[in-house]
Short mmCIF file of C-alpha atoms in Angstrom, two decimals:
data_model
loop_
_atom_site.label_atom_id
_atom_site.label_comp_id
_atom_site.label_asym_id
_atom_site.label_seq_id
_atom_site.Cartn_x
_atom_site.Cartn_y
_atom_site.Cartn_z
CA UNK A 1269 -40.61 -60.99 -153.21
CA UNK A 1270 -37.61 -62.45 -153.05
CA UNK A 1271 -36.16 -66.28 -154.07
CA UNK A 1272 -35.18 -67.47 -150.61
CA UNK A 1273 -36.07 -70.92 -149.11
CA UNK A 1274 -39.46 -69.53 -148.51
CA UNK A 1275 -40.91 -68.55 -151.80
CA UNK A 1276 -44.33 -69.86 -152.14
CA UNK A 1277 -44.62 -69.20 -148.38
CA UNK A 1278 -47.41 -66.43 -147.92
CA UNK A 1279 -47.95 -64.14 -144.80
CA UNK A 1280 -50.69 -62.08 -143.84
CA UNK A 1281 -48.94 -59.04 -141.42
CA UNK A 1282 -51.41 -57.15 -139.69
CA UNK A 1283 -49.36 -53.43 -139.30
CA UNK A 1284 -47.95 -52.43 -135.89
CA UNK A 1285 -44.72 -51.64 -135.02
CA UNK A 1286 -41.26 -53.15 -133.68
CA UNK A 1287 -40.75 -56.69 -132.80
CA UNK A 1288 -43.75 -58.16 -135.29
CA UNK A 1289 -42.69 -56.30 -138.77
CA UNK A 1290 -38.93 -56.99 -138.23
CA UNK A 1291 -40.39 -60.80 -138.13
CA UNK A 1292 -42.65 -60.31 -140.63
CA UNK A 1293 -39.24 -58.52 -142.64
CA UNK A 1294 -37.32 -61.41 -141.63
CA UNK A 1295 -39.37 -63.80 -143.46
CA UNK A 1296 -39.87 -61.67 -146.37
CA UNK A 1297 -35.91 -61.85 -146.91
CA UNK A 1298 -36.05 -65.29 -146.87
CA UNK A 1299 -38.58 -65.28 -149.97
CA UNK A 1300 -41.79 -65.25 -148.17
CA UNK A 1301 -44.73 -63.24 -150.15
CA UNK A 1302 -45.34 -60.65 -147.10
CA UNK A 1303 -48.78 -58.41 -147.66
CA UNK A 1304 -48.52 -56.02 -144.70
CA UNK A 1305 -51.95 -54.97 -143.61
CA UNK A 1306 -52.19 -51.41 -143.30
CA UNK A 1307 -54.61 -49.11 -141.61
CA UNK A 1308 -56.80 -47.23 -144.73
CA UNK A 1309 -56.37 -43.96 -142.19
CA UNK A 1310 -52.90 -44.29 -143.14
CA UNK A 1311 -52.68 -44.55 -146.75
CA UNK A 1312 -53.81 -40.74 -147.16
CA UNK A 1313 -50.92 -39.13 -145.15
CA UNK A 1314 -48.42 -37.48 -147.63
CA UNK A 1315 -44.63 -39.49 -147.37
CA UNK A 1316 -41.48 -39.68 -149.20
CA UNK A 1317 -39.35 -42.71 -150.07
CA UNK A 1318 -39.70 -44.77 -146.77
CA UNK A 1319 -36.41 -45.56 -144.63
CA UNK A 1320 -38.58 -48.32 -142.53
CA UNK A 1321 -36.70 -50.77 -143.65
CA UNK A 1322 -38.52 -53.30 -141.61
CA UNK A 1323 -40.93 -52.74 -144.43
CA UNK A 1324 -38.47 -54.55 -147.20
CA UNK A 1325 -39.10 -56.39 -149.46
CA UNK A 1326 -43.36 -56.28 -148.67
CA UNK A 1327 -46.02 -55.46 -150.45
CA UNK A 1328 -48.87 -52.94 -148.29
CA UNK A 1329 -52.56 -53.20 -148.88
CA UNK A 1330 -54.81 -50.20 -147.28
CA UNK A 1331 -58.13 -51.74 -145.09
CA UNK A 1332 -60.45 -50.11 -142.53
CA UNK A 1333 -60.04 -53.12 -139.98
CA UNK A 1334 -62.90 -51.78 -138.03
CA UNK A 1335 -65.63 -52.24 -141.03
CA UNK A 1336 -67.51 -55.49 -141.51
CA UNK A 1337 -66.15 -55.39 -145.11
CA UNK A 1338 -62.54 -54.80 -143.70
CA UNK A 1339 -62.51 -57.50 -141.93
CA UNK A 1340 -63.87 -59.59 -143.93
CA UNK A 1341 -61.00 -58.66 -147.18
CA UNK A 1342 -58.66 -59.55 -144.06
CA UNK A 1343 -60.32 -63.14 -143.67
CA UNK A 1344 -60.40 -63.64 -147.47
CA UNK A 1345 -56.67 -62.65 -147.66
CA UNK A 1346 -56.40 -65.47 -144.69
CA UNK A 1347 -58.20 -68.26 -146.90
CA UNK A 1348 -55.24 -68.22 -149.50
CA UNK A 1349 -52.09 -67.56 -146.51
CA UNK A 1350 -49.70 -69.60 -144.62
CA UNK A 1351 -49.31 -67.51 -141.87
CA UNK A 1352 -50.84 -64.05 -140.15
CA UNK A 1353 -48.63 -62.52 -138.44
CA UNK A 1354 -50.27 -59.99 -135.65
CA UNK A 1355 -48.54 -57.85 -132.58
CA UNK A 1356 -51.40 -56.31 -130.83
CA UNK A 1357 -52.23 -56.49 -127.00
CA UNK A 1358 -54.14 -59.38 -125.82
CA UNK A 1359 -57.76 -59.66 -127.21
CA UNK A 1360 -57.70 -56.89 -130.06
CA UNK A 1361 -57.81 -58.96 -132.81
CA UNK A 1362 -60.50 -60.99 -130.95
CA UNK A 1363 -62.39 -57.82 -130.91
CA UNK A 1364 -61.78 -56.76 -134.75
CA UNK A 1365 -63.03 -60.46 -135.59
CA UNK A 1366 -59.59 -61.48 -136.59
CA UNK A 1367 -58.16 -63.48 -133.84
CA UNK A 1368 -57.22 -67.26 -133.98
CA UNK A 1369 -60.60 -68.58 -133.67
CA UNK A 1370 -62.04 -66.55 -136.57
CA UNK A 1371 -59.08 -67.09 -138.73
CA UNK A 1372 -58.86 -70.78 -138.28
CA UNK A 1373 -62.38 -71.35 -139.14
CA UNK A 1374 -61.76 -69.87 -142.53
CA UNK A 1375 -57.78 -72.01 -143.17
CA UNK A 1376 -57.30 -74.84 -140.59
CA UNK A 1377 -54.18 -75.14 -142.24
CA UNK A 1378 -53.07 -71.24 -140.62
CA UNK A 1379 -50.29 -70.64 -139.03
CA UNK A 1380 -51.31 -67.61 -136.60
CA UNK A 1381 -48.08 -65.73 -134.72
CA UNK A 1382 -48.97 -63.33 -131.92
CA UNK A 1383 -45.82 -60.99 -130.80
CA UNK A 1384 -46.58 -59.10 -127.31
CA UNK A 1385 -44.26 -58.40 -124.21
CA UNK A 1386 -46.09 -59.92 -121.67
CA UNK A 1387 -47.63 -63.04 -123.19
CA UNK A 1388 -51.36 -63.46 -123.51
CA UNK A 1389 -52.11 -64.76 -120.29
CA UNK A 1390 -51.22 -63.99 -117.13
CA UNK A 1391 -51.82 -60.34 -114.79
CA UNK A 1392 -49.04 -58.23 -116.94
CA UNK A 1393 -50.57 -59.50 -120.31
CA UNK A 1394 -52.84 -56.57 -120.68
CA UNK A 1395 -50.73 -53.99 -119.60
CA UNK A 1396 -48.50 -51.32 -122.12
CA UNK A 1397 -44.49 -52.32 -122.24
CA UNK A 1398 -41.20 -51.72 -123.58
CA UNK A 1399 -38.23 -53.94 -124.47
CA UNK A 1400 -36.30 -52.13 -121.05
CA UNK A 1401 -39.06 -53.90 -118.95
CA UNK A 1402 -39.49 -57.13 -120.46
CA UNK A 1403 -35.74 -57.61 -120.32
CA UNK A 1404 -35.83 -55.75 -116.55
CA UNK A 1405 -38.27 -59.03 -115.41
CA UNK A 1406 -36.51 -61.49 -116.95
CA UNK A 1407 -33.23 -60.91 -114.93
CA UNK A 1408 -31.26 -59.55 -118.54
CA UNK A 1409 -31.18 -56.27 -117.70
CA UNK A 1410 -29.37 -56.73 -114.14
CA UNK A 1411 -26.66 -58.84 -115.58
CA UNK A 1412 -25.55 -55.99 -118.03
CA UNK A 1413 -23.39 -53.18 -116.61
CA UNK A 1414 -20.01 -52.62 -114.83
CA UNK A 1415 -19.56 -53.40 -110.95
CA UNK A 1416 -20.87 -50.54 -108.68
CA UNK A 1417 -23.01 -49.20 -111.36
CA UNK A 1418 -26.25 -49.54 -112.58
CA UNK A 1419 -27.69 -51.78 -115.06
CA UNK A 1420 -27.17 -50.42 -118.63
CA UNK A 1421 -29.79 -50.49 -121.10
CA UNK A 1422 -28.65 -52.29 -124.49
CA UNK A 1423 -30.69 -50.72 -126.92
CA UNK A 1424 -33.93 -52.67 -127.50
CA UNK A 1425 -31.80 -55.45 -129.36
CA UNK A 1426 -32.09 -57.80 -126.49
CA UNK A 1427 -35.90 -58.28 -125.85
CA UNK A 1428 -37.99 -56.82 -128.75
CA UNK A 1429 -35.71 -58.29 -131.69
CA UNK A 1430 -33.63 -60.91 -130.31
CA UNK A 1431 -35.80 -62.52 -127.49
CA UNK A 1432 -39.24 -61.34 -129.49
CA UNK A 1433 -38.72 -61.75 -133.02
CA UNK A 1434 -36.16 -64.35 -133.72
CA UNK A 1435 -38.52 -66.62 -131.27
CA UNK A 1436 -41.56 -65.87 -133.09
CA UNK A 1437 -39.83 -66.71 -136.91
CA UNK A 1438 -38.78 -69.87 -135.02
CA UNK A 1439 -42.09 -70.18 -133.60
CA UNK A 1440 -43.82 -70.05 -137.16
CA UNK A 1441 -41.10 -71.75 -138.97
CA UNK A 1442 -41.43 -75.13 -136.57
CA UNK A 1443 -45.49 -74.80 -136.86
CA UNK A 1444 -45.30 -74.72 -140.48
CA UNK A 1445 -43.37 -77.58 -140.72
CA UNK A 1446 -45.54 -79.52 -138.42
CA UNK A 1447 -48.13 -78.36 -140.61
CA UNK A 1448 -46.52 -80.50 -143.16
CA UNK A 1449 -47.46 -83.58 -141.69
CA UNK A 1450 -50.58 -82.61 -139.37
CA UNK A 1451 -52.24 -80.41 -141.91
CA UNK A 1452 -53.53 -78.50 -138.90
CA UNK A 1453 -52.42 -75.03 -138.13
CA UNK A 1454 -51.60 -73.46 -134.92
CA UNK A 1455 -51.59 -70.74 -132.93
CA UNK A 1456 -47.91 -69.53 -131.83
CA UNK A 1457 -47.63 -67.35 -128.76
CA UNK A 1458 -44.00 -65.44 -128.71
CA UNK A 1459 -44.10 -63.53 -125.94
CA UNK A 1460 -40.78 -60.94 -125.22
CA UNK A 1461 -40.17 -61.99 -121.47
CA UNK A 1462 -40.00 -65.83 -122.81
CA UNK A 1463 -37.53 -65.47 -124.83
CA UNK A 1464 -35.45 -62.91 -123.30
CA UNK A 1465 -35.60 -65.61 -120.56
CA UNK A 1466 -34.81 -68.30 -123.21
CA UNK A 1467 -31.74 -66.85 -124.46
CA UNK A 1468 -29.75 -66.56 -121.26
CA UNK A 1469 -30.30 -70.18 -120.49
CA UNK A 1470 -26.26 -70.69 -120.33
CA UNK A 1471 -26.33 -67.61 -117.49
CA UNK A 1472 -28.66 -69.84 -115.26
CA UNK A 1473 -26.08 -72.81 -115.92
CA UNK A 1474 -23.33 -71.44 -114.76
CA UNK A 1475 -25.38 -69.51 -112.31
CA UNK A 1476 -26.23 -73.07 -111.00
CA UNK A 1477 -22.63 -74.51 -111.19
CA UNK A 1478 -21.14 -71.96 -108.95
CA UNK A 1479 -19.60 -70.44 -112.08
CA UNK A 1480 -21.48 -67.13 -111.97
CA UNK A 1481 -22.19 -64.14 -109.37
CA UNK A 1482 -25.79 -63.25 -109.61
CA UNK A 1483 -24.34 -59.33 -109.79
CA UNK A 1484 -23.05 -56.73 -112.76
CA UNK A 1485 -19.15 -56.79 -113.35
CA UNK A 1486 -18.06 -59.47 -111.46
CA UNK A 1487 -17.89 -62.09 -114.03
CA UNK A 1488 -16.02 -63.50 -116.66
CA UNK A 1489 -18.17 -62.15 -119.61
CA UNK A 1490 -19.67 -58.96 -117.79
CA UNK A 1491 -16.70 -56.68 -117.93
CA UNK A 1492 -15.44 -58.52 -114.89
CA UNK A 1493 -12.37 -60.34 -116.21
CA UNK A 1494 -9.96 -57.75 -117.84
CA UNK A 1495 -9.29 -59.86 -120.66
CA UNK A 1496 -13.33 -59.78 -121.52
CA UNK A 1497 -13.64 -55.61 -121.80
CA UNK A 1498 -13.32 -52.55 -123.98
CA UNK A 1499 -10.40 -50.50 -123.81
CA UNK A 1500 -9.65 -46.62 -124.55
CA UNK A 1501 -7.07 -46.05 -127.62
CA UNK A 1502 -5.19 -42.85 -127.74
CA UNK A 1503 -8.00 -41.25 -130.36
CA UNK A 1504 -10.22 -41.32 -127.40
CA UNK A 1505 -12.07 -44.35 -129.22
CA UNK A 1506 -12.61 -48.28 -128.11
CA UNK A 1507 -10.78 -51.82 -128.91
CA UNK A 1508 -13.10 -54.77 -127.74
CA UNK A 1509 -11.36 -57.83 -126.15
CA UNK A 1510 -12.36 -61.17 -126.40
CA UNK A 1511 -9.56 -63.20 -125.41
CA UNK A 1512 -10.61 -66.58 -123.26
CA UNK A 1513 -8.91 -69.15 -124.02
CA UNK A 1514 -5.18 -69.27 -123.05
CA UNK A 1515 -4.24 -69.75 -126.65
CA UNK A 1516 -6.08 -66.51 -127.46
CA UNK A 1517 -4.87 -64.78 -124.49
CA UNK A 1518 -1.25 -65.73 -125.38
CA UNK A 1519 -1.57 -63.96 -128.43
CA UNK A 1520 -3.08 -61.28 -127.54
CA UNK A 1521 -0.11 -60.40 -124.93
CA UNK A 1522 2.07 -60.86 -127.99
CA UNK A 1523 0.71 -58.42 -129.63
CA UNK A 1524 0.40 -56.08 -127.15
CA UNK A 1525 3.70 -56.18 -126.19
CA UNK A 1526 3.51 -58.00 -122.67
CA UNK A 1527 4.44 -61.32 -123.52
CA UNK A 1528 7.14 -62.58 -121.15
CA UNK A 1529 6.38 -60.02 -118.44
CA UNK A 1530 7.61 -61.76 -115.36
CA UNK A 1531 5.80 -59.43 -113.43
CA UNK A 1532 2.02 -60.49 -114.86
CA UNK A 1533 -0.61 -61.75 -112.85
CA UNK A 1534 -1.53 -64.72 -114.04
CA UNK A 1535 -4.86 -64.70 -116.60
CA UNK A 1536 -7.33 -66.05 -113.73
CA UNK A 1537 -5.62 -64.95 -110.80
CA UNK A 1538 -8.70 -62.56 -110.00
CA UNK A 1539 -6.38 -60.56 -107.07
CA UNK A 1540 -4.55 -59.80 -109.89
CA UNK A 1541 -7.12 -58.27 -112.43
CA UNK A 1542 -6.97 -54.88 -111.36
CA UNK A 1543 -3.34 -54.56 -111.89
CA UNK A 1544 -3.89 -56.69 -115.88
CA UNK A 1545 -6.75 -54.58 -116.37
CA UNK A 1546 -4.28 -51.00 -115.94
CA UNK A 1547 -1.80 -53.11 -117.48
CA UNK A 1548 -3.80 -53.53 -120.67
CA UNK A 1549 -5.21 -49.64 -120.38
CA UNK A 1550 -2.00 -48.55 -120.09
CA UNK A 1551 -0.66 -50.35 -123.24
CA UNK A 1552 -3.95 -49.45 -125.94
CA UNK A 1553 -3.74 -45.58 -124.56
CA UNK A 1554 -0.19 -45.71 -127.15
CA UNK A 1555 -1.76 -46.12 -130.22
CA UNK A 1556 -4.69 -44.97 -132.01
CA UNK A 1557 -7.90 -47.36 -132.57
CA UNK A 1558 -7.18 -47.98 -136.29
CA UNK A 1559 -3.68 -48.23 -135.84
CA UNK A 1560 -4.26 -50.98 -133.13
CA UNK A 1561 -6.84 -52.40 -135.79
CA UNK A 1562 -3.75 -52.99 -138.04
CA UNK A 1563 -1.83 -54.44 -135.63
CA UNK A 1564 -4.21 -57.21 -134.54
CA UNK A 1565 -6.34 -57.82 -137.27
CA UNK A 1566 -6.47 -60.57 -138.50
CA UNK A 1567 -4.83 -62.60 -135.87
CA UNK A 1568 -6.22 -64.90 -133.19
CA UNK A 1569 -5.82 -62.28 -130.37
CA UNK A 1570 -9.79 -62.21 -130.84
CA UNK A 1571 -9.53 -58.23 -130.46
CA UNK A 1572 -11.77 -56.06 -132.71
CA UNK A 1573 -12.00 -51.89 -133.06
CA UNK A 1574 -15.27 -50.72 -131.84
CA UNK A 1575 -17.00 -49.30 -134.95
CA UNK A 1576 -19.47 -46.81 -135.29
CA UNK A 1577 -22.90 -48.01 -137.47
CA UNK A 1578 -22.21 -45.87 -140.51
CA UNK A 1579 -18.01 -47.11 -139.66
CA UNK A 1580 -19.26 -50.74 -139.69
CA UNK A 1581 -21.04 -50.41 -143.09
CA UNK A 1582 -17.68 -49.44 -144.33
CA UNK A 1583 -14.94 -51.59 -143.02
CA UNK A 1584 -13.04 -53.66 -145.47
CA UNK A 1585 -14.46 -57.16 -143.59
CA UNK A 1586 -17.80 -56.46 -143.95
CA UNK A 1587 -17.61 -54.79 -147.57
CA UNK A 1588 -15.86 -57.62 -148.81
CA UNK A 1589 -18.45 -59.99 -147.50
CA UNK A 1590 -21.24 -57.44 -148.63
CA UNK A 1591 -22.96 -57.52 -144.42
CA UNK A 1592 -24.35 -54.28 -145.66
CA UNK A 1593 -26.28 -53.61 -149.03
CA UNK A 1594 -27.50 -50.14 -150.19
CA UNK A 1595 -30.86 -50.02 -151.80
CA UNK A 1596 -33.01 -46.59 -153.04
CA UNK A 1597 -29.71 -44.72 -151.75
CA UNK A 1598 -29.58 -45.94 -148.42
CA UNK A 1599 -27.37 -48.34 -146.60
CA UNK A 1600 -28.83 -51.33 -144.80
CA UNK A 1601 -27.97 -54.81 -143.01
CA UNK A 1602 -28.34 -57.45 -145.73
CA UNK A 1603 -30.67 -60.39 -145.08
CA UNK A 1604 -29.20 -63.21 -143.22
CA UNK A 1605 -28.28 -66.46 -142.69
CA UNK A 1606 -27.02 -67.53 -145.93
CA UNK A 1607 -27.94 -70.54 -147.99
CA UNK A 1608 -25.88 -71.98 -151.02
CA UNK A 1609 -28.94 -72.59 -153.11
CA UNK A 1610 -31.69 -70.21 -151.97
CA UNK A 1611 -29.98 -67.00 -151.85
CA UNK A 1612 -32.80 -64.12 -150.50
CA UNK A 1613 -32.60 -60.95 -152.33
CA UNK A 1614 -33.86 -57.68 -151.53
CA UNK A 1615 -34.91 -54.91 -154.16
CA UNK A 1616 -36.62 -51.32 -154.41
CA UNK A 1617 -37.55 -49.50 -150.94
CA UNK A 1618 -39.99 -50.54 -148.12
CA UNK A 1619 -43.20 -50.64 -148.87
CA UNK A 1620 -45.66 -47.70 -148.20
CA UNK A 1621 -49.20 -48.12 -146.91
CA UNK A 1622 -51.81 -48.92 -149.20
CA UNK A 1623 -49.09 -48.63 -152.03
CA UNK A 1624 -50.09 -52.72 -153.37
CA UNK A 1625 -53.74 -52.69 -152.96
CA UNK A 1626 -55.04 -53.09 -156.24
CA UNK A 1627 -51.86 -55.16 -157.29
CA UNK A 1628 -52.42 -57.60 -154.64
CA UNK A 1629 -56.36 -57.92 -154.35
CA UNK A 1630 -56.07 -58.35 -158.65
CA UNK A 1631 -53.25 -61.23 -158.25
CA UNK A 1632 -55.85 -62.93 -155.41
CA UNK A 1633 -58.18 -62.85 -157.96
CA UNK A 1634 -60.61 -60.39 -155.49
CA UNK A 1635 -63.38 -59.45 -158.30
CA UNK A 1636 -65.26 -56.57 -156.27
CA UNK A 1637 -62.11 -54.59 -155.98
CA UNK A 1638 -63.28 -50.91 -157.81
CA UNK A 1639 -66.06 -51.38 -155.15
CA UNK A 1640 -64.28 -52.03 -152.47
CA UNK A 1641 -62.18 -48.83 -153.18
CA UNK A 1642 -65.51 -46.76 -153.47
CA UNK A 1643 -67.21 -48.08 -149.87
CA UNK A 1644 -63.55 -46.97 -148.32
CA UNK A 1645 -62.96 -50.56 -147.43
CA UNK A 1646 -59.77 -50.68 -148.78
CA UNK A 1647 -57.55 -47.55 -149.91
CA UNK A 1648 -54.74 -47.17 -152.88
CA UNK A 1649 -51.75 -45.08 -152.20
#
């Protein structure tokens, strides 16, 4: 448990997998008390050191969900929480005995988060998903890719972690501070598709102003616009360009060593991005990425090398800065945004199923734990 701006906040995480424990993580870097409900099934399997590391800086309690007595060491948990956090389909916790109704009846004051893809209503809300179809529905997916090519699949970054669970800690975040005044909890529905749909909000603006082609490549931030791209170095790796503004741009054919070419298209003369676009090929394919990295950095040509993941945990920016933070032996992304009072911290490895039980059911002051452990309710790692 960390010392963030949310210590004293408690969260109830029933286990599942993706977009609902990096939310549940999320909040536990900010100082939340996370217990992450694991299945008892799960405590027995044999594991090393975890490298979940959505599982950071939790503490994991063991329960057979689908016993009477399960559930109700769930609802008791729920009595002294803030917030449950759960990313099932549509109706399974209704059907465990665990779903808003049941957990609002025992803390009125509950904050209840439900992750899914599809929402809980509607005719796709009981059907299976991934983050490439929620994203696909929404209209994302189309937007991203080169012209005359097919849409191309960013990770799952966009719709299970970005539009799913950065909208459901905002979700819980604004319901517990309504809470504040209302003493009445609430449930919050984050559904993927709503806030993959949320997030591209500018698109649609400039979609409406004229200021956007509704296809891949064609526009200013797609790829479209050579000054807006990734380019080859001589290594056979990438430099990313980000120069807009005519300031930017300016310097970043300084650099490059085109300033003053009389024979330049001008920056938004779109007959002419073909020929900038070789232009600017031409000129990276001299020089290797990190000598190009050198050259422009820092500057305000707004051009960066294109880093691997275990590259970005060591570049000089981001060590100095500490974006990265190694704990147990392994390198991770340190918890973020920062605060200049409340600073989170993170410590030891993710936690393992079952591996709190006792700790946690003695600091809620549960009395019938040793029996609990007998019946198989509830399971120590």
């Amino acid at each position: 448990m960390g010392k963030g701006p949310l210590a004293g906040v408690r969260v109830i995480e029933l286990a599942g997998i993706g977009p609902g424990p990096f939310a549940a993580m999320l909040l536990a870097d900010l100082g939340a008390e996370v217990i992450r409900v694991d299945r008892a099934s799960d405590v027995s399997r044999i594991r090393s050191a975890s490298t979940d590391f959505t599982n950071r800086g939790k503490r994991s309690i063991g329960v057979d969900l689908k016993s009477e007595k399960g559930k109700e060491v769930v609802l008791r948990l729920v009595e002294q929480a803030d917030v449950l956090l759960e990313g099932f389909r549509p109706g399974v916790t209704e059907r465990l005995g665990l779903g808003p109704e049941q957990c609002l009846e025992r803390n009125p004051k509950l904050v209840y988060g439900r992750m899914t893809g599809w929402g809980q209503e509607g005719q796709l809300s009981r059907s299976a998903g991934h983050d490439i179809g929620y994203i696909a529905i929404t209209g994302a997916l189309h937007a991203i890719g080169r012209a005359g090519g097919p849409p191309q699949v960013p990770i799952n970054l966009l719709g299970d972690f970005a539009g799913g669970s950065m909208y459901l800690v905002v979700g819980v975040l604004a319901a517990l501070l309504e809470a504040k005044t209302s003493r009445r909890g609430q449930v919050v529905d984050a559904a993927i598709v709503d806030g993959t749909s949320h997030l591209s909000t500018f698109i649609h603006g400039f979609l409406a102003g004229g200021m956007w082609q509704d296809e891949r490549g064609v526009n200013m931030l797609d790829t479209g616009a050579p000054w807006y791209d990734v380019y080859e170095t001589a290594d056979g790796k990438h430099m990313a360009v980000g120069a807009i503004e005519p300031q930017f741009y300016a310097e970043f054919l300084r650099i490059l060593g085109l300033e003053g070419s009389e024979t330049l298209p001008a920056q938004h003369d779109r007959s002419g991005w073909p020929e900038l676009r070789e232009r600017f090929a031409t000129a990276f394919k001299a020089k290797s990425r990190d000598e190009w990295a050198a050259i422009f950095l820092p500057s305000d040509a707004c051009v960066a090398p294109v880093l691997s993941l275990e590259e970005a945990a060591e570049h000089p920016f981001n060590t100095e800065r500490e974006v990265f933070i190694e704990r147990g032996g392994h390198v991770q992304p340190a918890p973020a945004p920062r605060f200049s009072r409340s600073k989170p911290q993170v410590g030891g490895l993710p936690a393992l199923p079952g591996q709190h039980t006792h700790e946690v059911l003695t600091d809620l002051s549960f009395g019938d734990i040793d029996e609990l452990l007998a019946a198989g309710v509830i399971a120590q790692a």
